[in-house]
Structure formats: C-alpha cells, structure tokens
CSV table of C-alpha atoms and ligand atoms in Angstrom, one decimal:
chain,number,residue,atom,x,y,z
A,1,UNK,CA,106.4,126.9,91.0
A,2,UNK,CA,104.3,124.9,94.3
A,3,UNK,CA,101.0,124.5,93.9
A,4,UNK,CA,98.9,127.0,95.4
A,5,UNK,CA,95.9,125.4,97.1
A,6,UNK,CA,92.7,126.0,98.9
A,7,UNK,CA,91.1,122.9,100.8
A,8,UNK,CA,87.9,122.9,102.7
A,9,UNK,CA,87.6,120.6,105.8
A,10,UNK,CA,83.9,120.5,106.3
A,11,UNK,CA,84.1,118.3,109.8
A,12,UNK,CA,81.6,116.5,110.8
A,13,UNK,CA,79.2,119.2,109.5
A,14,UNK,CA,76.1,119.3,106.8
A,15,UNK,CA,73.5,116.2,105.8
A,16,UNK,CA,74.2,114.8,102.5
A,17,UNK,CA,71.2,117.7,100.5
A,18,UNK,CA,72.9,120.0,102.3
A,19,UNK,CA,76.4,119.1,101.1
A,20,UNK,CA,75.4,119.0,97.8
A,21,UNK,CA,74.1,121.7,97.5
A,22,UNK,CA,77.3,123.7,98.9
A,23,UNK,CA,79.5,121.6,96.4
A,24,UNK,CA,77.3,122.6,93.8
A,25,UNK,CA,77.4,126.1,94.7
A,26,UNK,CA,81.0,126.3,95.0
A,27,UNK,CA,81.6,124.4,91.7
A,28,UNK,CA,79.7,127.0,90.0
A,29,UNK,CA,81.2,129.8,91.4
A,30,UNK,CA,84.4,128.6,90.9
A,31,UNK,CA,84.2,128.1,86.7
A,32,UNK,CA,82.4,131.6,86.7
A,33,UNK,CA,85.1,133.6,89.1
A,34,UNK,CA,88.3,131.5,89.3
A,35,UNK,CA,90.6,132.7,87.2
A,36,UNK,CA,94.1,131.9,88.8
A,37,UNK,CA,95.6,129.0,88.8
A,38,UNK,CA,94.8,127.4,92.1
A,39,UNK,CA,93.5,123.7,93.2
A,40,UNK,CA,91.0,123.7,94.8
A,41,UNK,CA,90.0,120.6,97.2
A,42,UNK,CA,86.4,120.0,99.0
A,43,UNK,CA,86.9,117.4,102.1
A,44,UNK,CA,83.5,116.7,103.0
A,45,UNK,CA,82.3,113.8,105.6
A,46,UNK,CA,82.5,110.3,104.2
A,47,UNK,CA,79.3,109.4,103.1
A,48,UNK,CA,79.0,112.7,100.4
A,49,UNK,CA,82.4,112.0,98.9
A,50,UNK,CA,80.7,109.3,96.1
A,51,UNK,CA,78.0,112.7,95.3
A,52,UNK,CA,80.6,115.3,95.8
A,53,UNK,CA,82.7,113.4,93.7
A,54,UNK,CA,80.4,113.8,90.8
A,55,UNK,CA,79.5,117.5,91.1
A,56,UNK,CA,83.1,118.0,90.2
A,57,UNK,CA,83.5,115.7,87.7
A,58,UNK,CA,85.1,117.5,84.7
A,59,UNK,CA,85.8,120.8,86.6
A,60,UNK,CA,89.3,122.1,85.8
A,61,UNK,CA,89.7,123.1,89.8
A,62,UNK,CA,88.5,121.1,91.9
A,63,UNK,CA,89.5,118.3,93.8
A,64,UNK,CA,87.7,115.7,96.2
A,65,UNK,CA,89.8,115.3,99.4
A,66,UNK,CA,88.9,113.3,102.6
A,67,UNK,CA,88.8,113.7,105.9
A,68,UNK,CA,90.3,110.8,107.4
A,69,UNK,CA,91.5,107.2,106.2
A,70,UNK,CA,92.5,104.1,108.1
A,71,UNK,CA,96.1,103.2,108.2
A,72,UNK,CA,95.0,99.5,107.4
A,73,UNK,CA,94.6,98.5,103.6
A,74,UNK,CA,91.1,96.1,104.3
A,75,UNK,CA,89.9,93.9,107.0
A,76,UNK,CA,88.1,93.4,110.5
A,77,UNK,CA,88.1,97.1,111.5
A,78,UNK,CA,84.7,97.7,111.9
A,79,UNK,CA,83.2,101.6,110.9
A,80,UNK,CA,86.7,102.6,109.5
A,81,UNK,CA,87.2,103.6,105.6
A,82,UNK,CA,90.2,102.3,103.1
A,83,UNK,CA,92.3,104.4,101.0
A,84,UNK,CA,91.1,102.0,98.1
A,85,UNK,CA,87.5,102.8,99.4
A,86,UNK,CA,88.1,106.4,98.6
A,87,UNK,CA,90.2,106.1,95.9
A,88,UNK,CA,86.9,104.2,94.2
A,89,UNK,CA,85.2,107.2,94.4
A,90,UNK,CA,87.3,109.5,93.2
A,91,UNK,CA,89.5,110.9,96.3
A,92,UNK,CA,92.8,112.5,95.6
A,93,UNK,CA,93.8,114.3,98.4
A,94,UNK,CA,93.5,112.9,102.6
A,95,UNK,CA,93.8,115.3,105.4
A,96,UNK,CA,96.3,113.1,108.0
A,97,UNK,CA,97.2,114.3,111.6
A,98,UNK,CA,94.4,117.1,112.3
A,99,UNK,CA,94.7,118.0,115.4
A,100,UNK,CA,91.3,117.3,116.2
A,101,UNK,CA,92.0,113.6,115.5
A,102,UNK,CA,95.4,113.5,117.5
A,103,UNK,CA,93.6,115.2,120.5
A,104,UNK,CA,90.3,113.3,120.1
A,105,UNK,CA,91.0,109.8,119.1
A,106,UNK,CA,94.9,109.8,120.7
A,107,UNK,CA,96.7,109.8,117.0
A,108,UNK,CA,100.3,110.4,117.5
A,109,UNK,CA,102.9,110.9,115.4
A,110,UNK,CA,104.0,107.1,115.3
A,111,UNK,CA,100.7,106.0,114.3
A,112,UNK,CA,100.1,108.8,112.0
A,113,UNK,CA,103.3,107.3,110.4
A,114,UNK,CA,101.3,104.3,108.9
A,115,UNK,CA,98.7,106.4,107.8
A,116,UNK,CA,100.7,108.4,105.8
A,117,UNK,CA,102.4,105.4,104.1
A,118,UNK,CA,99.3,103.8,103.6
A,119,UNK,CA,97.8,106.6,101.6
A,120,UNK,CA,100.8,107.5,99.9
A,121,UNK,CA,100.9,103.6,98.5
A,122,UNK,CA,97.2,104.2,97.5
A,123,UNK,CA,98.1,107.0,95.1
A,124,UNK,CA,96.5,109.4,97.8
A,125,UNK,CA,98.0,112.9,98.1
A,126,UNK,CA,98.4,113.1,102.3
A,127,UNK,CA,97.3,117.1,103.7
A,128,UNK,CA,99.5,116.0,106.4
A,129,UNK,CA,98.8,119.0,109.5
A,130,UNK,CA,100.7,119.8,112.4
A,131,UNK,CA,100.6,122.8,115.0
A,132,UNK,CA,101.0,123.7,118.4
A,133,UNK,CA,99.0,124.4,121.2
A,134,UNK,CA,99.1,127.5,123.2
A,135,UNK,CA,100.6,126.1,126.1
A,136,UNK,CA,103.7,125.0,124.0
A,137,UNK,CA,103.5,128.7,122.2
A,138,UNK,CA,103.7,130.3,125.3
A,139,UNK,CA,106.7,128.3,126.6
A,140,UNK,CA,108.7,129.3,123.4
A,141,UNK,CA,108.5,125.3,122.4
A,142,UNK,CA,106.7,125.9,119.1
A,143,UNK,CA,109.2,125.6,116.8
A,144,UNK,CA,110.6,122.2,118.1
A,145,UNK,CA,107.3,120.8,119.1
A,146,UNK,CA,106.3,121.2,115.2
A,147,UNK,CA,109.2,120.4,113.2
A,148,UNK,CA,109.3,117.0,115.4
A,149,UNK,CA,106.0,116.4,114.5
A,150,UNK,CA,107.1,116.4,110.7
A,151,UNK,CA,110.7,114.7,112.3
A,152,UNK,CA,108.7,111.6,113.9
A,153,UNK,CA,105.9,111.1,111.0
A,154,UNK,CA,107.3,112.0,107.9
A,155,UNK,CA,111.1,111.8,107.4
A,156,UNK,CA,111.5,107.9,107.4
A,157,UNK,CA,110.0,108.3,103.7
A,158,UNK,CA,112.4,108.9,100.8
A,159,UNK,CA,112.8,111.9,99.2
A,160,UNK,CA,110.8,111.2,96.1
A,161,UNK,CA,108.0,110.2,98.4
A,162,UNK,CA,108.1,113.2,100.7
A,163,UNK,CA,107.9,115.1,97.6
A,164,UNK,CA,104.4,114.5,97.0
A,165,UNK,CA,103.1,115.6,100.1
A,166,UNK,CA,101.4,118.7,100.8
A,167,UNK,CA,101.9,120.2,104.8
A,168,UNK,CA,99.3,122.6,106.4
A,169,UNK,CA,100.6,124.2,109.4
A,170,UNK,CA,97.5,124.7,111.9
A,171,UNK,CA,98.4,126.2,115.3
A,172,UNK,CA,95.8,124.6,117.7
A,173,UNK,CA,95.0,128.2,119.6
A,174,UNK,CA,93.9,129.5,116.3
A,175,UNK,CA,91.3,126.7,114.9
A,176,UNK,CA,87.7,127.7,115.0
A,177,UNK,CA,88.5,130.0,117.8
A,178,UNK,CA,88.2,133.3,115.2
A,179,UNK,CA,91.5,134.1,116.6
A,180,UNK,CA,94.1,134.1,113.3
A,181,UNK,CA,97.9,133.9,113.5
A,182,UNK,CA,99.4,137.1,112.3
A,183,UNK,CA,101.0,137.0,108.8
A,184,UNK,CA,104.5,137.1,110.7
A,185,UNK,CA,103.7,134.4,113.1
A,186,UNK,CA,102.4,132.3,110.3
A,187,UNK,CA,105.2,133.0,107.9
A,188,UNK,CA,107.9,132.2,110.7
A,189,UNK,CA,107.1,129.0,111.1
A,190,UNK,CA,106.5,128.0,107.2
A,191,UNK,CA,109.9,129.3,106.7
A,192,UNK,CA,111.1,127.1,109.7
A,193,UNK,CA,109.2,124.1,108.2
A,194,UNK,CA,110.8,124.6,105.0
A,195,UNK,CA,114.5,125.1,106.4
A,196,UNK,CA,113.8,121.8,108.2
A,197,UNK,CA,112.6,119.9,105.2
A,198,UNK,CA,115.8,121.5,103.1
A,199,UNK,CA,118.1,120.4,106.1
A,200,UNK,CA,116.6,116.9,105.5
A,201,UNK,CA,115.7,116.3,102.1
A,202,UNK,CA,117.4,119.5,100.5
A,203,UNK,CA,116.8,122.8,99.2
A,204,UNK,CA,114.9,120.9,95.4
A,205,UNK,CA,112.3,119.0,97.8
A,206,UNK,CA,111.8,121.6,100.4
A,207,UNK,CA,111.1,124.5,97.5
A,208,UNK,CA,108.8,122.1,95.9
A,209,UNK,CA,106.6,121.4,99.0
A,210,UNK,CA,103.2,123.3,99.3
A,211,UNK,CA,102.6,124.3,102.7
A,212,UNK,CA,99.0,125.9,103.6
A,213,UNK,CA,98.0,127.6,107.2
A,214,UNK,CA,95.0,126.8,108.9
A,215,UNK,CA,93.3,128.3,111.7
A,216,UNK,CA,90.6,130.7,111.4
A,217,UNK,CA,91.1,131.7,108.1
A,218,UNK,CA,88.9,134.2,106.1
A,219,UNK,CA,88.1,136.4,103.5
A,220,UNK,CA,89.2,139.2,105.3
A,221,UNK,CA,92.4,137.9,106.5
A,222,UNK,CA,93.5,135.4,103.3
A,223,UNK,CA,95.2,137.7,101.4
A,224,UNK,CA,97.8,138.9,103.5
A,225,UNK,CA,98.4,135.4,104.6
A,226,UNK,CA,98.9,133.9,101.2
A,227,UNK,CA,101.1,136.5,100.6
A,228,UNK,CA,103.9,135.3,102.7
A,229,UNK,CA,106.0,133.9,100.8
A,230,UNK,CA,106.7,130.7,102.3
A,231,UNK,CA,102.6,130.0,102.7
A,232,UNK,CA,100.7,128.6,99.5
A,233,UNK,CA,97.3,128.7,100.5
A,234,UNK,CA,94.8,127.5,102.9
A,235,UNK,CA,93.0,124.8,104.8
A,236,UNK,CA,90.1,126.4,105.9
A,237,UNK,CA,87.7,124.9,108.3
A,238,UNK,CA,84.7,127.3,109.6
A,239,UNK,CA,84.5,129.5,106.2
A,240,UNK,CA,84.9,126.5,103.6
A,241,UNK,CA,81.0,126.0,105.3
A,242,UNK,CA,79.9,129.0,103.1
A,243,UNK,CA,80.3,129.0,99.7
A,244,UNK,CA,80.7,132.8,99.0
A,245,UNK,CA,83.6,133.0,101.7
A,246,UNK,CA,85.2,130.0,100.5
A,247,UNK,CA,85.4,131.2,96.9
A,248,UNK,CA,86.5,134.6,98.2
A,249,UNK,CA,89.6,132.9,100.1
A,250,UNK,CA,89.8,130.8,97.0
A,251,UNK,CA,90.3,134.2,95.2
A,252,UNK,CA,93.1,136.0,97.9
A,253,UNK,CA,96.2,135.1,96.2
B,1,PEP,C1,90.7,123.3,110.6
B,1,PEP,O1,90.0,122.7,111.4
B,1,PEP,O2,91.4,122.7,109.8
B,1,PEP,C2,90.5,124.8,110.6
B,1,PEP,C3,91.5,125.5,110.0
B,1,PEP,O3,89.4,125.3,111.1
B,1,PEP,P1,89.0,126.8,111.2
B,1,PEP,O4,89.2,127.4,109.8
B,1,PEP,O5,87.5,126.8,111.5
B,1,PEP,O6,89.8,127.5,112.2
C-alpha cells in the first residue's frame, strides 16, 4: 500500500500570526474530520517551521515539511538553511526541484542532484517535483523531458535510497494558473513515471513510490484526480492557503 499524501506548499506567503493561525486551524480540523489514513504535510516559509512545528506536535497526521534546503551540510553560505537546521526543528519532509526554484534561481537537475543526497543523508524525506512547461507539451516532448528530469537527478541513488522518496508531478502550465490537468493527462504521465522507475529500479520500488500531482489543485477537482490509480495525492499550492479547502482536498480520496 503507498502512502497517500496531501502537502501544502505555502510559498513565500503569510507573516508568522498569520501562519499560525492556519496551522492551527488546519490541525484542528484535521483530528475532528480526518478519518482516512492519509499524511498530511504543512510546508510553510522558514521562519514558522520551529511554531508550526509545535502546533502539530502529537497529531497523528500531520507532518512539518520545508520548502527548500541547501545542498551544503554547514558553512559560509550566507542566508541559506541546513537539512540539520530543519531537522532541529522537527522537519520530515523537503520539497526539492519546484519549478519555481529551477526557473527562478537556475536549479537544474545536476545541482538538484546534491540536494537530494544531502537531505536524504539528513534523514529528510525529499518531495522531489518535476513537470513540463507548455511549450515542451505542445511539441509532444513531455514525456521525455520529465522522466529525464527523474533520469539526471535521481537514478544515480540505489534502490533502497530511491525508495524513500516521494515524486510530485507538477506540469508548469497548470501551477497557480487555475488551469488543472485532466484526470487522463495527469494519470498518463504518473503511469509513465512509474514504468520508468520499474524499468530502473523494478516493479517492488516503482509500486512502492508515492507520486502526488500538483498544479491547481482543489476541492472541486481532487477527487477525481486522486482517483487515478497511479496518483496518491496532492501537493497543493494556492488552496493549501485556506484551511477549509485544504482539509476538503485532504478529504478527496
Ligand atoms: C505548487 O506550486 O506546488 C502548486 C501546485 O501550486 P498551485 O496549487 O497554486 O497550482
């Protein structure tokens, strides 16, 4: 059975009040309405994670993920945050490869590479994305472009290794634009991900990977998503901002 799982990438979004309070809010309704066995992972900014991380403190659920982490252990790097760092206060999970950072601050598959190993020798469970952009849709390139992505920054790790990763497909057209991939779209290339993870690392690994879509993700179009059966939840961006349409994604498997 993979682990089904919902994670919330908050950006660079909320003061600290603020983020405590949707924590707080979304911890609540999570004991009082949660009743399938689902983790559940908050990545808020940096500087809420040590608060955050004791709002959920004891909760069955939820999880404290981060945004980001530097593929260095310690050192000169001034403004940049250790997977020890986070693993002090209480990180688990740590969303590498968004395509936000890869398009923003130039993060390619090589470098991401070093992240990945880095967190993974923390103890640190990598949310390692990947997607295409519409350009490379349109020119029927998607399916290459993204399983080389996975190629070039994951499958120098052993199998054991790669088993403890969790993939979110995110197709670049569809994040924060409101416009969804369809169920099929999204489907098609989990179960291309997956063949391509068995072709490497066999059928035991690939079955055993959770793999989440994000891109404008919702309450009124998670269900049908998560129903694919090669998709195992969600990593939401715009609606893990609201704690009653988070929970009610949380609640669409
Ligand atoms: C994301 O940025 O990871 C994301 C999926 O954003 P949104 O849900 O807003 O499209």
């Amino acid at each position: 059975m993979r682990d089904k799982i919902v994670a919330g990438n908050w950006k660079m979004n909320n003061t600290l009040d603020e983020g405590i309070s949707l924590a707080s809010e979304i911890s609540n309704m999570v004991a009082d309405e949660v009743m399938d066995d689902v983790k559940v992972v908050l990545c808020p900014p940096f500087i809420h994670l040590s608060s955050v991380s004791k709002i959920i403190e004891g909760t069955d659920k939820l999880y404290l993920g981060a945004q980001n982490c530097n593929d260095h252990t310690s050192g000169a790097y001034t403004g940049e945050i250790s997977v020890d760092m986070l693993k002090s206060v209480g990180v688990q999970y740590v969303i590498i490869g968004h395509s936000e950072r890869r398009e923003y601050y130039g993060e390619t598959n090589e470098f991401l590479m070093k992240k990945v190993d880095t967190a993974l020798a923390a103890g640190l469970t990598p949310i390692f994305c990947c997607g295409e952009s519409l350009e490379i849709r349109e020119k029927g390139e998607h399916f290459d472009f993204v399983t080389n992505q996975l190629t070039e920054s994951l499958f120098h790790l052993s199998a054991d290794d790669f088993g403890k990763l969790v993939i979110a497909y995110e197709p670049i057209w569809a994040i924060g634009t409101g416009k969804t991939a369809s169920k099929e779209q999204a489907q098609e290339m989990h179960e291309k991900l997956r063949a391509h993870i068995a072709g490497k690392y066999g059928e035991g690994v690939a079955e055993g990977i959770s793999i989440l879509y994000g891109g404008s993700c919702k309450p009124s179009n998670a269900a049908e998503l998560f129903a694919q059966k090669d998709i195992d939840g969600g990593l939401i961006g715009g609606a893990s901002l609201k704690s009653r349409d988070f929970v009610d994604i949380v609640k669409s498997f």
